[in-house]
PDB file of N, CA and C in Angstrom:
ATOM      1  N   MET D   1      95.534 -32.986 -14.561  1.00  0.00           N
ATOM      2  CA  MET D   1      94.113 -33.655 -14.747  1.00  0.00           C
ATOM      3  C   MET D   1      94.149 -34.624 -15.653  1.00  0.00           C
ATOM      4  N   ALA D   2      93.315 -35.311 -15.142  1.00  0.00           N
ATOM      5  CA  ALA D   2      93.107 -37.102 -15.505  1.00  0.00           C
ATOM      6  C   ALA D   2      93.122 -37.096 -16.591  1.00  0.00           C
ATOM      7  N   ARG D   3      93.827 -38.820 -17.291  1.00  0.00           N
ATOM      8  CA  ARG D   3      93.146 -38.995 -18.714  1.00  0.00           C
ATOM      9  C   ARG D   3      91.767 -39.008 -19.312  1.00  0.00           C
ATOM     10  N   THR D   4      91.295 -38.870 -20.446  1.00  0.00           N
ATOM     11  CA  THR D   4      90.366 -39.059 -21.110  1.00  0.00           C
ATOM     12  C   THR D   4      90.205 -40.576 -21.250  1.00  0.00           C
ATOM     13  N   ILE D   5      89.554 -41.733 -21.014  1.00  0.00           N
ATOM     14  CA  ILE D   5      89.357 -43.254 -21.382  1.00  0.00           C
ATOM     15  C   ILE D   5      88.344 -42.942 -22.562  1.00  0.00           C
ATOM     16  N   THR D   6      88.647 -43.802 -23.913  1.00  0.00           N
ATOM     17  CA  THR D   6      88.257 -43.652 -24.723  1.00  0.00           C
ATOM     18  C   THR D   6      88.045 -44.827 -25.626  1.00  0.00           C
ATOM     19  N   ASN D   7      88.359 -46.066 -24.275  1.00  0.00           N
ATOM     20  CA  ASN D   7      87.443 -47.749 -25.336  1.00  0.00           C
ATOM     21  C   ASN D   7      86.721 -47.692 -23.327  1.00  0.00           C
ATOM     22  N   PHE D   8      86.045 -48.685 -23.909  1.00  0.00           N
ATOM     23  CA  PHE D   8      85.116 -50.001 -22.900  1.00  0.00           C
ATOM     24  C   PHE D   8      86.691 -50.462 -22.234  1.00  0.00           C
ATOM     25  N   ALA D   9      86.967 -51.015 -23.627  1.00  0.00           N
ATOM     26  CA  ALA D   9      88.539 -52.547 -22.723  1.00  0.00           C
ATOM     27  C   ALA D   9      89.090 -51.214 -21.615  1.00  0.00           C
ATOM     28  N   ASP D  10      89.220 -49.956 -22.107  1.00  0.00           N
ATOM     29  CA  ASP D  10      90.838 -49.541 -20.793  1.00  0.00           C
ATOM     30  C   ASP D  10      89.467 -48.405 -19.266  1.00  0.00           C
ATOM     31  N   PHE D  11      88.623 -48.675 -20.155  1.00  0.00           N
ATOM     32  CA  PHE D  11      87.676 -47.832 -18.777  1.00  0.00           C
ATOM     33  C   PHE D  11      86.759 -49.499 -18.103  1.00  0.00           C
ATOM     34  N   TRP D  12      86.690 -50.644 -18.382  1.00  0.00           N
ATOM     35  CA  TRP D  12      86.737 -51.622 -17.676  1.00  0.00           C
ATOM     36  C   TRP D  12      88.359 -51.889 -16.796  1.00  0.00           C
ATOM     37  N   LEU D  13      88.779 -51.924 -17.320  1.00  0.00           N
ATOM     38  CA  LEU D  13      90.078 -52.063 -15.984  1.00  0.00           C
ATOM     39  C   LEU D  13      89.851 -51.579 -15.223  1.00  0.00           C
ATOM     40  N   TYR D  14      89.968 -49.814 -15.541  1.00  0.00           N
ATOM     41  CA  TYR D  14      89.496 -48.366 -14.360  1.00  0.00           C
ATOM     42  C   TYR D  14      88.940 -48.890 -13.566  1.00  0.00           C
ATOM     43  N   TYR D  15      87.513 -49.266 -14.098  1.00  0.00           N
ATOM     44  CA  TYR D  15      86.288 -49.540 -13.189  1.00  0.00           C
ATOM     45  C   TYR D  15      86.368 -50.335 -12.046  1.00  0.00           C
ATOM     46  N   LEU D  16      87.434 -51.434 -12.149  1.00  0.00           N
ATOM     47  CA  LEU D  16      87.238 -52.601 -11.342  1.00  0.00           C
ATOM     48  C   LEU D  16      88.460 -52.086 -10.608  1.00  0.00           C
ATOM     49  N   ARG D  17      89.796 -51.205 -10.919  1.00  0.00           N
ATOM     50  CA  ARG D  17      90.039 -50.661  -9.393  1.00  0.00           C
ATOM     51  C   ARG D  17      89.721 -49.718  -8.591  1.00  0.00           C
ATOM     52  N   GLU D  18      88.157 -49.110  -9.479  1.00  0.00           N
ATOM     53  CA  GLU D  18      87.778 -48.177  -8.640  1.00  0.00           C
ATOM     54  C   GLU D  18      86.585 -49.299  -6.977  1.00  0.00           C
ATOM     55  N   HIS D  19      86.628 -50.607  -7.387  1.00  0.00           N
ATOM     56  CA  HIS D  19      86.005 -51.187  -6.787  1.00  0.00           C
ATOM     57  C   HIS D  19      87.046 -52.429  -6.247  1.00  0.00           C
ATOM     58  N   SER D  20      88.005 -51.545  -5.802  1.00  0.00           N
ATOM     59  CA  SER D  20      88.801 -52.605  -5.204  1.00  0.00           C
ATOM     60  C   SER D  20      88.697 -53.368  -4.237  1.00  0.00           C
ATOM     61  N   ARG D  21      87.742 -52.658  -3.628  1.00  0.00           N
ATOM     62  CA  ARG D  21      87.029 -53.429  -2.123  1.00  0.00           C
ATOM     63  C   ARG D  21      85.970 -54.548  -2.502  1.00  0.00           C
ATOM     64  N   PRO D  22      86.165 -55.483  -1.333  1.00  0.00           N
ATOM     65  CA  PRO D  22      85.158 -56.301  -1.243  1.00  0.00           C
ATOM     66  C   PRO D  22      83.887 -55.822  -1.282  1.00  0.00           C
ATOM     67  N   ALA D  23      84.033 -55.106  -0.364  1.00  0.00           N
ATOM     68  CA  ALA D  23      82.815 -54.477   0.574  1.00  0.00           C
ATOM     69  C   ALA D  23      81.665 -53.934  -0.504  1.00  0.00           C
ATOM     70  N   THR D  24      82.761 -52.589  -1.103  1.00  0.00           N
ATOM     71  CA  THR D  24      82.527 -52.052  -2.355  1.00  0.00           C
ATOM     72  C   THR D  24      81.263 -52.879  -3.308  1.00  0.00           C
ATOM     73  N   ARG D  25      82.147 -53.888  -3.843  1.00  0.00           N
ATOM     74  CA  ARG D  25      81.717 -54.585  -4.962  1.00  0.00           C
ATOM     75  C   ARG D  25      80.055 -55.559  -4.312  1.00  0.00           C
ATOM     76  N   ALA D  26      80.429 -56.057  -3.732  1.00  0.00           N
ATOM     77  CA  ALA D  26      78.581 -56.386  -2.779  1.00  0.00           C
ATOM     78  C   ALA D  26      78.381 -55.500  -2.679  1.00  0.00           C
ATOM     79  N   LEU D  27      78.248 -54.197  -2.263  1.00  0.00           N
ATOM     80  CA  LEU D  27      77.258 -53.364  -1.928  1.00  0.00           C
ATOM     81  C   LEU D  27      76.796 -53.258  -3.196  1.00  0.00           C
ATOM     82  N   HIS D  28      77.232 -53.252  -4.747  1.00  0.00           N
ATOM     83  CA  HIS D  28      77.093 -52.926  -6.204  1.00  0.00           C
ATOM     84  C   HIS D  28      76.296 -54.230  -6.303  1.00  0.00           C
ATOM     85  N   TYR D  29      76.660 -55.401  -6.384  1.00  0.00           N
ATOM     86  CA  TYR D  29      76.002 -56.683  -6.244  1.00  0.00           C
ATOM     87  C   TYR D  29      74.437 -56.526  -5.406  1.00  0.00           C
ATOM     88  N   ILE D  30      74.395 -56.321  -4.748  1.00  0.00           N
ATOM     89  CA  ILE D  30      72.724 -56.021  -3.968  1.00  0.00           C
ATOM     90  C   ILE D  30      71.754 -54.496  -4.798  1.00  0.00           C
ATOM     91  N   GLY D  31      72.569 -53.726  -5.468  1.00  0.00           N
ATOM     92  CA  GLY D  31      72.306 -52.698  -6.012  1.00  0.00           C
ATOM     93  C   GLY D  31      71.681 -53.383  -7.105  1.00  0.00           C
ATOM     94  N   THR D  32      72.016 -54.123  -7.691  1.00  0.00           N
ATOM     95  CA  THR D  32      72.303 -54.689  -9.178  1.00  0.00           C
ATOM     96  C   THR D  32      71.360 -56.015  -9.395  1.00  0.00           C
ATOM     97  N   SER D  33      71.081 -56.437  -7.807  1.00  0.00           N
ATOM     98  CA  SER D  33      70.325 -57.833  -7.769  1.00  0.00           C
ATOM     99  C   SER D  33      68.932 -56.936  -7.728  1.00  0.00           C
ATOM    100  N   ILE D  34      68.582 -55.643  -6.902  1.00  0.00           N
ATOM    101  CA  ILE D  34      67.309 -55.779  -6.933  1.00  0.00           C
ATOM    102  C   ILE D  34      66.726 -54.663  -7.476  1.00  0.00           C
ATOM    103  N   VAL D  35      67.688 -53.889  -8.816  1.00  0.00           N
ATOM    104  CA  VAL D  35      67.634 -53.863 -10.385  1.00  0.00           C
ATOM    105  C   VAL D  35      66.571 -54.538 -10.950  1.00  0.00           C
ATOM    106  N   VAL D  36      67.480 -55.114 -11.294  1.00  0.00           N
ATOM    107  CA  VAL D  36      67.121 -57.197 -11.906  1.00  0.00           C
ATOM    108  C   VAL D  36      65.743 -57.395 -11.294  1.00  0.00           C
ATOM    109  N   ALA D  37      65.827 -57.111 -10.413  1.00  0.00           N
ATOM    110  CA  ALA D  37      64.551 -57.998  -8.907  1.00  0.00           C
ATOM    111  C   ALA D  37      63.156 -57.039  -9.611  1.00  0.00           C
ATOM    112  N   LEU D  38      63.059 -55.722  -9.111  1.00  0.00           N
ATOM    113  CA  LEU D  38      62.096 -55.176  -9.810  1.00  0.00           C
ATOM    114  C   LEU D  38      61.878 -55.243 -10.894  1.00  0.00           C
ATOM    115  N   ALA D  39      62.526 -55.104 -12.117  1.00  0.00           N
ATOM    116  CA  ALA D  39      62.710 -54.500 -13.276  1.00  0.00           C
ATOM    117  C   ALA D  39      61.875 -56.045 -13.949  1.00  0.00           C
ATOM    118  N   ILE D  40      62.053 -57.162 -13.183  1.00  0.00           N
ATOM    119  CA  ILE D  40      61.267 -58.010 -14.077  1.00  0.00           C
ATOM    120  C   ILE D  40      59.969 -58.366 -13.129  1.00  0.00           C
ATOM    121  N   TYR D  41      59.785 -57.800 -11.830  1.00  0.00           N
ATOM    122  CA  TYR D  41      58.831 -57.659 -11.106  1.00  0.00           C
ATOM    123  C   TYR D  41      57.738 -56.659 -12.275  1.00  0.00           C
ATOM    124  N   ALA D  42      58.278 -55.875 -12.101  1.00  0.00           N
ATOM    125  CA  ALA D  42      56.826 -54.327 -13.160  1.00  0.00           C
ATOM    126  C   ALA D  42      56.578 -55.162 -13.941  1.00  0.00           C
ATOM    127  N   VAL D  43      57.133 -55.308 -14.631  1.00  0.00           N
ATOM    128  CA  VAL D  43      57.170 -56.026 -16.414  1.00  0.00           C
ATOM    129  C   VAL D  43      56.293 -57.324 -16.171  1.00  0.00           C
ATOM    130  N   MET D  44      56.317 -58.087 -15.360  1.00  0.00           N
ATOM    131  CA  MET D  44      55.272 -59.024 -15.086  1.00  0.00           C
ATOM    132  C   MET D  44      53.808 -58.720 -14.743  1.00  0.00           C
ATOM    133  N   THR D  45      54.327 -57.524 -13.474  1.00  0.00           N
ATOM    134  CA  THR D  45      52.869 -57.572 -12.592  1.00  0.00           C
ATOM    135  C   THR D  45      51.909 -56.323 -13.881  1.00  0.00           C
ATOM    136  N   GLU D  46      53.244 -55.511 -14.119  1.00  0.00           N
ATOM    137  CA  GLU D  46      52.762 -54.373 -14.736  1.00  0.00           C
ATOM    138  C   GLU D  46      52.587 -53.227 -14.079  1.00  0.00           C
ATOM    139  N   ARG D  47      53.351 -53.128 -13.275  1.00  0.00           N
ATOM    140  CA  ARG D  47      53.597 -52.051 -12.078  1.00  0.00           C
ATOM    141  C   ARG D  47      54.049 -51.187 -12.408  1.00  0.00           C
ATOM    142  N   TRP D  48      53.874 -50.428 -13.589  1.00  0.00           N
ATOM    143  CA  TRP D  48      54.933 -49.692 -14.186  1.00  0.00           C
ATOM    144  C   TRP D  48      56.155 -48.743 -13.877  1.00  0.00           C
ATOM    145  N   LEU D  49      55.076 -47.853 -12.118  1.00  0.00           N
ATOM    146  CA  LEU D  49      55.843 -46.697 -11.683  1.00  0.00           C
ATOM    147  C   LEU D  49      56.817 -47.252 -10.276  1.00  0.00           C
ATOM    148  N   LEU D  50      56.700 -48.799 -10.223  1.00  0.00           N
ATOM    149  CA  LEU D  50      58.246 -49.386  -9.587  1.00  0.00           C
ATOM    150  C   LEU D  50      59.395 -49.602 -10.469  1.00  0.00           C
ATOM    151  N   LEU D  51      59.558 -48.438 -12.212  1.00  0.00           N
ATOM    152  CA  LEU D  51      60.365 -49.073 -13.026  1.00  0.00           C
ATOM    153  C   LEU D  51      61.682 -47.457 -12.264  1.00  0.00           C
ATOM    154  N   LEU D  52      60.222 -46.665 -12.018  1.00  0.00           N
ATOM    155  CA  LEU D  52      60.925 -44.734 -11.392  1.00  0.00           C
ATOM    156  C   LEU D  52      62.158 -45.337 -10.198  1.00  0.00           C
ATOM    157  N   ALA D  53      61.830 -46.860  -9.213  1.00  0.00           N
ATOM    158  CA  ALA D  53      62.622 -47.301  -8.127  1.00  0.00           C
ATOM    159  C   ALA D  53      63.840 -47.703  -8.936  1.00  0.00           C
ATOM    160  N   ILE D  54      64.292 -48.527  -9.782  1.00  0.00           N
ATOM    161  CA  ILE D  54      65.575 -48.938 -10.407  1.00  0.00           C
ATOM    162  C   ILE D  54      66.503 -47.940 -10.127  1.00  0.00           C
ATOM    163  N   PRO D  55      66.802 -46.387 -10.571  1.00  0.00           N
ATOM    164  CA  PRO D  55      67.463 -45.794 -10.545  1.00  0.00           C
ATOM    165  C   PRO D  55      68.323 -45.702  -8.749  1.00  0.00           C
ATOM    166  N   VAL D  56      67.337 -45.312  -7.790  1.00  0.00           N
ATOM    167  CA  VAL D  56      67.499 -45.284  -6.744  1.00  0.00           C
ATOM    168  C   VAL D  56      67.755 -46.695  -6.007  1.00  0.00           C
ATOM    169  N   ALA D  57      67.376 -47.308  -6.138  1.00  0.00           N
ATOM    170  CA  ALA D  57      67.907 -49.296  -5.801  1.00  0.00           C
ATOM    171  C   ALA D  57      69.667 -48.869  -5.964  1.00  0.00           C
ATOM    172  N   GLY D  58      69.662 -48.870  -7.114  1.00  0.00           N
ATOM    173  CA  GLY D  58      70.559 -49.151  -7.832  1.00  0.00           C
ATOM    174  C   GLY D  58      71.822 -48.078  -7.579  1.00  0.00           C
ATOM    175  N   TYR D  59      72.005 -46.778  -7.997  1.00  0.00           N
ATOM    176  CA  TYR D  59      72.870 -45.825  -7.627  1.00  0.00           C
ATOM    177  C   TYR D  59      72.975 -46.048  -5.971  1.00  0.00           C
ATOM    178  N   PHE D  60      71.416 -45.924  -4.896  1.00  0.00           N
ATOM    179  CA  PHE D  60      71.695 -45.832  -3.338  1.00  0.00           C
ATOM    180  C   PHE D  60      73.270 -47.070  -2.998  1.00  0.00           C
ATOM    181  N   PHE D  61      72.773 -48.152  -2.987  1.00  0.00           N
ATOM    182  CA  PHE D  61      73.426 -49.188  -2.590  1.00  0.00           C
ATOM    183  C   PHE D  61      75.271 -48.927  -2.963  1.00  0.00           C
ATOM    184  N   ALA D  62      75.726 -48.500  -4.662  1.00  0.00           N
ATOM    185  CA  ALA D  62      76.799 -48.030  -5.352  1.00  0.00           C
ATOM    186  C   ALA D  62      77.487 -46.949  -4.375  1.00  0.00           C
ATOM    187  N   TRP D  63      76.497 -45.543  -4.439  1.00  0.00           N
ATOM    188  CA  TRP D  63      77.411 -44.833  -4.079  1.00  0.00           C
ATOM    189  C   TRP D  63      77.206 -44.728  -2.466  1.00  0.00           C
ATOM    190  N   VAL D  64      77.034 -45.669  -1.472  1.00  0.00           N
ATOM    191  CA  VAL D  64      77.059 -45.353   0.257  1.00  0.00           C
ATOM    192  C   VAL D  64      78.737 -46.531   0.153  1.00  0.00           C
ATOM    193  N   GLY D  65      78.898 -47.593  -1.288  1.00  0.00           N
ATOM    194  CA  GLY D  65      79.838 -47.597  -1.175  1.00  0.00           C
ATOM    195  C   GLY D  65      81.563 -47.377  -2.070  1.00  0.00           C
ATOM    196  N   HIS D  66      80.974 -45.738  -2.742  1.00  0.00           N
ATOM    197  CA  HIS D  66      82.182 -45.694  -2.999  1.00  0.00           C
ATOM    198  C   HIS D  66      82.482 -43.764  -2.001  1.00  0.00           C
ATOM    199  N   PHE D  67      81.311 -43.392  -1.957  1.00  0.00           N
ATOM    200  CA  PHE D  67      81.564 -42.655  -0.851  1.00  0.00           C
ATOM    201  C   PHE D  67      82.083 -43.168   0.605  1.00  0.00           C
ATOM    202  N   GLY D  68      81.740 -43.927   0.949  1.00  0.00           N
ATOM    203  CA  GLY D  68      81.668 -44.744   2.835  1.00  0.00           C
ATOM    204  C   GLY D  68      82.724 -45.570   2.729  1.00  0.00           C
ATOM    205  N   ILE D  69      83.121 -46.224   1.715  1.00  0.00           N
ATOM    206  CA  ILE D  69      84.337 -47.508   2.045  1.00  0.00           C
ATOM    207  C   ILE D  69      85.571 -47.158   1.166  1.00  0.00           C
ATOM    208  N   GLU D  70      85.310 -46.781   0.313  1.00  0.00           N
ATOM    209  CA  GLU D  70      86.120 -46.478  -1.272  1.00  0.00           C
ATOM    210  C   GLU D  70      87.031 -45.481  -1.026  1.00  0.00           C
ATOM    211  N   LYS D  71      85.881 -44.346  -0.695  1.00  0.00           N
ATOM    212  CA  LYS D  71      86.450 -42.872  -0.776  1.00  0.00           C
ATOM    213  C   LYS D  71      86.693 -42.624  -2.300  1.00  0.00           C
ATOM    214  N   ASN D  72      86.204 -42.655  -3.430  1.00  0.00           N
ATOM    215  CA  ASN D  72      86.098 -42.022  -4.529  1.00  0.00           C
ATOM    216  C   ASN D  72      84.965 -41.957  -5.358  1.00  0.00           C
ATOM    217  N   ARG D  73      85.174 -41.269  -5.861  1.00  0.00           N
ATOM    218  CA  ARG D  73      83.475 -40.516  -6.918  1.00  0.00           C
ATOM    219  C   ARG D  73      83.598 -42.049  -8.109  1.00  0.00           C
ATOM    220  N   PRO D  74      82.321 -42.008  -7.723  1.00  0.00           N
ATOM    221  CA  PRO D  74      81.436 -42.613  -8.838  1.00  0.00           C
ATOM    222  C   PRO D  74      81.808 -42.895 -10.344  1.00  0.00           C
ATOM    223  N   ALA D  75      82.578 -43.439 -11.137  1.00  0.00           N
ATOM    224  CA  ALA D  75      82.299 -43.807 -12.291  1.00  0.00           C
ATOM    225  C   ALA D  75      81.122 -42.910 -13.207  1.00  0.00           C
ATOM    226  N   THR D  76      79.914 -43.368 -12.500  1.00  0.00           N
ATOM    227  CA  THR D  76      78.820 -42.808 -13.087  1.00  0.00           C
ATOM    228  C   THR D  76      79.191 -41.104 -13.871  1.00  0.00           C
ATOM    229  N   PHE D  77      79.708 -40.732 -12.461  1.00  0.00           N
ATOM    230  CA  PHE D  77      79.334 -39.327 -12.713  1.00  0.00           C
ATOM    231  C   PHE D  77      80.116 -38.552 -14.273  1.00  0.00           C
ATOM    232  N   THR D  78      80.944 -39.658 -14.661  1.00  0.00           N
ATOM    233  CA  THR D  78      81.888 -39.230 -15.964  1.00  0.00           C
ATOM    234  C   THR D  78      81.438 -39.949 -17.064  1.00  0.00           C
ATOM    235  N   TYR D  79      81.413 -41.287 -16.894  1.00  0.00           N
ATOM    236  CA  TYR D  79      81.181 -42.233 -17.863  1.00  0.00           C
ATOM    237  C   TYR D  79      79.940 -43.177 -17.327  1.00  0.00           C
ATOM    238  N   PRO D  80      78.539 -42.545 -17.410  1.00  0.00           N
ATOM    239  CA  PRO D  80      77.434 -42.851 -17.080  1.00  0.00           C
ATOM    240  C   PRO D  80      76.850 -44.103 -17.841  1.00  0.00           C
ATOM    241  N   LEU D  81      77.714 -44.400 -19.342  1.00  0.00           N
ATOM    242  CA  LEU D  81      76.695 -45.699 -19.947  1.00  0.00           C
ATOM    243  C   LEU D  81      77.614 -46.633 -19.882  1.00  0.00           C
ATOM    244  N   TRP D  82      78.825 -46.106 -20.119  1.00  0.00           N
ATOM    245  CA  TRP D  82      80.189 -47.293 -19.603  1.00  0.00           C
ATOM    246  C   TRP D  82      80.086 -47.920 -18.497  1.00  0.00           C
ATOM    247  N   SER D  83      79.951 -47.223 -17.646  1.00  0.00           N
ATOM    248  CA  SER D  83      79.528 -47.023 -16.196  1.00  0.00           C
ATOM    249  C   SER D  83      78.546 -48.084 -15.539  1.00  0.00           C
ATOM    250  N   LEU D  84      77.237 -48.054 -16.281  1.00  0.00           N
ATOM    251  CA  LEU D  84      75.915 -49.596 -16.273  1.00  0.00           C
ATOM    252  C   LEU D  84      76.543 -50.322 -17.076  1.00  0.00           C
ATOM    253  N   ALA D  85      76.904 -50.130 -17.494  1.00  0.00           N
ATOM    254  CA  ALA D  85      77.742 -51.334 -18.601  1.00  0.00           C
ATOM    255  C   ALA D  85      78.812 -52.526 -17.899  1.00  0.00           C
ATOM    256  N   ALA D  86      79.401 -51.680 -17.370  1.00  0.00           N
ATOM    257  CA  ALA D  86      80.538 -52.579 -16.497  1.00  0.00           C
ATOM    258  C   ALA D  86      79.907 -53.286 -15.429  1.00  0.00           C
ATOM    259  N   ASP D  87      78.856 -52.195 -14.914  1.00  0.00           N
ATOM    260  CA  ASP D  87      78.149 -52.800 -13.139  1.00  0.00           C
ATOM    261  C   ASP D  87      77.686 -54.019 -13.688  1.00  0.00           C
ATOM    262  N   PHE D  88      76.411 -53.936 -15.170  1.00  0.00           N
ATOM    263  CA  PHE D  88      76.514 -55.475 -15.189  1.00  0.00           C
ATOM    264  C   PHE D  88      76.991 -56.728 -15.612  1.00  0.00           C
ATOM    265  N   LYS D  89      78.245 -56.663 -15.948  1.00  0.00           N
ATOM    266  CA  LYS D  89      79.234 -56.728 -16.314  1.00  0.00           C
ATOM    267  C   LYS D  89      80.117 -58.231 -15.097  1.00  0.00           C
ATOM    268  N   MET D  90      80.347 -56.418 -14.464  1.00  0.00           N
ATOM    269  CA  MET D  90      80.932 -57.007 -12.804  1.00  0.00           C
ATOM    270  C   MET D  90      79.878 -58.092 -12.320  1.00  0.00           C
ATOM    271  N   TRP D  91      78.376 -57.455 -12.556  1.00  0.00           N
ATOM    272  CA  TRP D  91      78.029 -58.715 -11.160  1.00  0.00           C
ATOM    273  C   TRP D  91      77.201 -60.031 -12.239  1.00  0.00           C
ATOM    274  N   GLY D  92      77.924 -59.641 -13.544  1.00  0.00           N
ATOM    275  CA  GLY D  92      77.044 -61.312 -14.246  1.00  0.00           C
ATOM    276  C   GLY D  92      79.058 -62.203 -14.371  1.00  0.00           C
ATOM    277  N   LEU D  93      80.192 -61.439 -14.533  1.00  0.00           N
ATOM    278  CA  LEU D  93      80.625 -62.547 -13.898  1.00  0.00           C
ATOM    279  C   LEU D  93      80.795 -62.842 -12.365  1.00  0.00           C
ATOM    280  N   TRP D  94      80.479 -61.963 -11.721  1.00  0.00           N
ATOM    281  CA  TRP D  94      80.449 -62.184  -9.930  1.00  0.00           C
ATOM    282  C   TRP D  94      79.715 -63.512  -9.770  1.00  0.00           C
ATOM    283  N   LEU D  95      78.736 -63.319 -10.841  1.00  0.00           N
ATOM    284  CA  LEU D  95      77.521 -64.212 -10.838  1.00  0.00           C
ATOM    285  C   LEU D  95      77.753 -65.550 -10.796  1.00  0.00           C
ATOM    286  N   THR D  96      78.519 -65.572 -11.859  1.00  0.00           N
ATOM    287  CA  THR D  96      79.274 -67.245 -12.352  1.00  0.00           C
ATOM    288  C   THR D  96      79.899 -67.247 -11.899  1.00  0.00           C
ATOM    289  N   GLY D  97      80.818 -66.823 -11.391  1.00  0.00           N
ATOM    290  CA  GLY D  97      82.488 -67.200 -10.710  1.00  0.00           C
ATOM    291  C   GLY D  97      83.931 -67.352 -11.574  1.00  0.00           C
ATOM    292  N   ARG D  98      83.422 -66.025 -11.956  1.00  0.00           N
ATOM    293  CA  ARG D  98      84.787 -65.519 -13.446  1.00  0.00           C
ATOM    294  C   ARG D  98      85.032 -63.936 -13.395  1.00  0.00           C
ATOM    295  N   LEU D  99      85.086 -63.525 -12.175  1.00  0.00           N
ATOM    296  CA  LEU D  99      85.263 -62.054 -11.935  1.00  0.00           C
ATOM    297  C   LEU D  99      87.273 -62.180 -11.150  1.00  0.00           C
ATOM    298  N   SER D 100      87.023 -63.012 -10.255  1.00  0.00           N
ATOM    299  CA  SER D 100      88.463 -62.748 -10.047  1.00  0.00           C
ATOM    300  C   SER D 100      89.383 -62.611 -11.116  1.00  0.00           C
ATOM    301  N   PRO D 101      89.441 -63.792 -12.227  1.00  0.00           N
ATOM    302  CA  PRO D 101      91.234 -63.215 -13.300  1.00  0.00           C
ATOM    303  C   PRO D 101      90.911 -61.929 -13.655  1.00  0.00           C
ATOM    304  N   GLU D 102      89.773 -61.378 -13.888  1.00  0.00           N
ATOM    305  CA  GLU D 102      89.721 -59.685 -14.337  1.00  0.00           C
ATOM    306  C   GLU D 102      90.194 -58.605 -13.194  1.00  0.00           C
ATOM    307  N   LEU D 103      89.637 -59.082 -12.001  1.00  0.00           N
ATOM    308  CA  LEU D 103      89.726 -58.108 -11.057  1.00  0.00           C
ATOM    309  C   LEU D 103      91.685 -58.166 -10.942  1.00  0.00           C
ATOM    310  N   THR D 104      92.330 -59.713 -10.825  1.00  0.00           N
ATOM    311  CA  THR D 104      93.665 -59.667 -11.275  1.00  0.00           C
ATOM    312  C   THR D 104      94.314 -59.089 -12.561  1.00  0.00           C
ATOM    313  N   ARG D 105      93.831 -59.096 -13.366  1.00  0.00           N
ATOM    314  CA  ARG D 105      94.016 -58.570 -14.846  1.00  0.00           C
ATOM    315  C   ARG D 105      93.947 -57.068 -14.628  1.00  0.00           C
ATOM    316  N   ALA D 106      93.216 -56.068 -13.738  1.00  0.00           N
ATOM    317  CA  ALA D 106      93.057 -54.708 -13.425  1.00  0.00           C
ATOM    318  C   ALA D 106      94.376 -54.392 -11.960  1.00  0.00           C
ATOM    319  N   GLY D 107      94.906 -55.323 -11.842  1.00  0.00           N
ATOM    320  CA  GLY D 107      96.029 -55.059 -10.490  1.00  0.00           C
ATOM    321  C   GLY D 107      94.785 -54.993  -9.468  1.00  0.00           C
ATOM    322  N   VAL D 108      93.830 -55.385  -9.127  1.00  0.00           N
ATOM    323  CA  VAL D 108      93.684 -55.167  -7.932  1.00  0.00           C
ATOM    324  C   VAL D 108      93.990 -56.407  -7.280  1.00  0.00           C
ATOM    325  N   ILE D 109      94.207 -56.148  -5.426  1.00  0.00           N
ATOM    326  CA  ILE D 109      94.631 -57.141  -4.986  1.00  0.00           C
ATOM    327  C   ILE D 109      94.061 -58.016  -4.240  1.00  0.00           C
ATOM    328  N   LEU D 110      93.222 -59.998  -4.268  1.00  0.00           N
ATOM    329  CA  LEU D 110      92.587 -60.409  -3.710  1.00  0.00           C
ATOM    330  C   LEU D 110      92.409 -60.181  -2.336  1.00  0.00           C
ATOM    331  N   LYS D 111      91.388 -60.184  -1.625  1.00  0.00           N
ATOM    332  CA  LYS D 111      91.734 -60.781   0.003  1.00  0.00           C
ATOM    333  C   LYS D 111      90.772 -61.919   0.372  1.00  0.00           C
TER     334      LYS D 111
END
């Protein structure tokens, strides 16, 4: 049985290793960007039903990456809240150009 992760710092490194392929991360960036855009648009236009599309947009792209590219089980099944936080952290670091050192620290080989 796999060990249980008990803190976010350890989970973060695990999360990055589970997203080792650039295409998997790219799909996450697409999904997370759509999630943010939908949330902003829904709030600005008061079209609250659009908020229902957020999980679909976020998970669709992520799961395509995990099942189709990475060939692993999404971390959200075991650690849903940490996975959500890590996804936004990865997206933010990618947007600001600061993700590479974190990937290296997690042992992900950059291509």
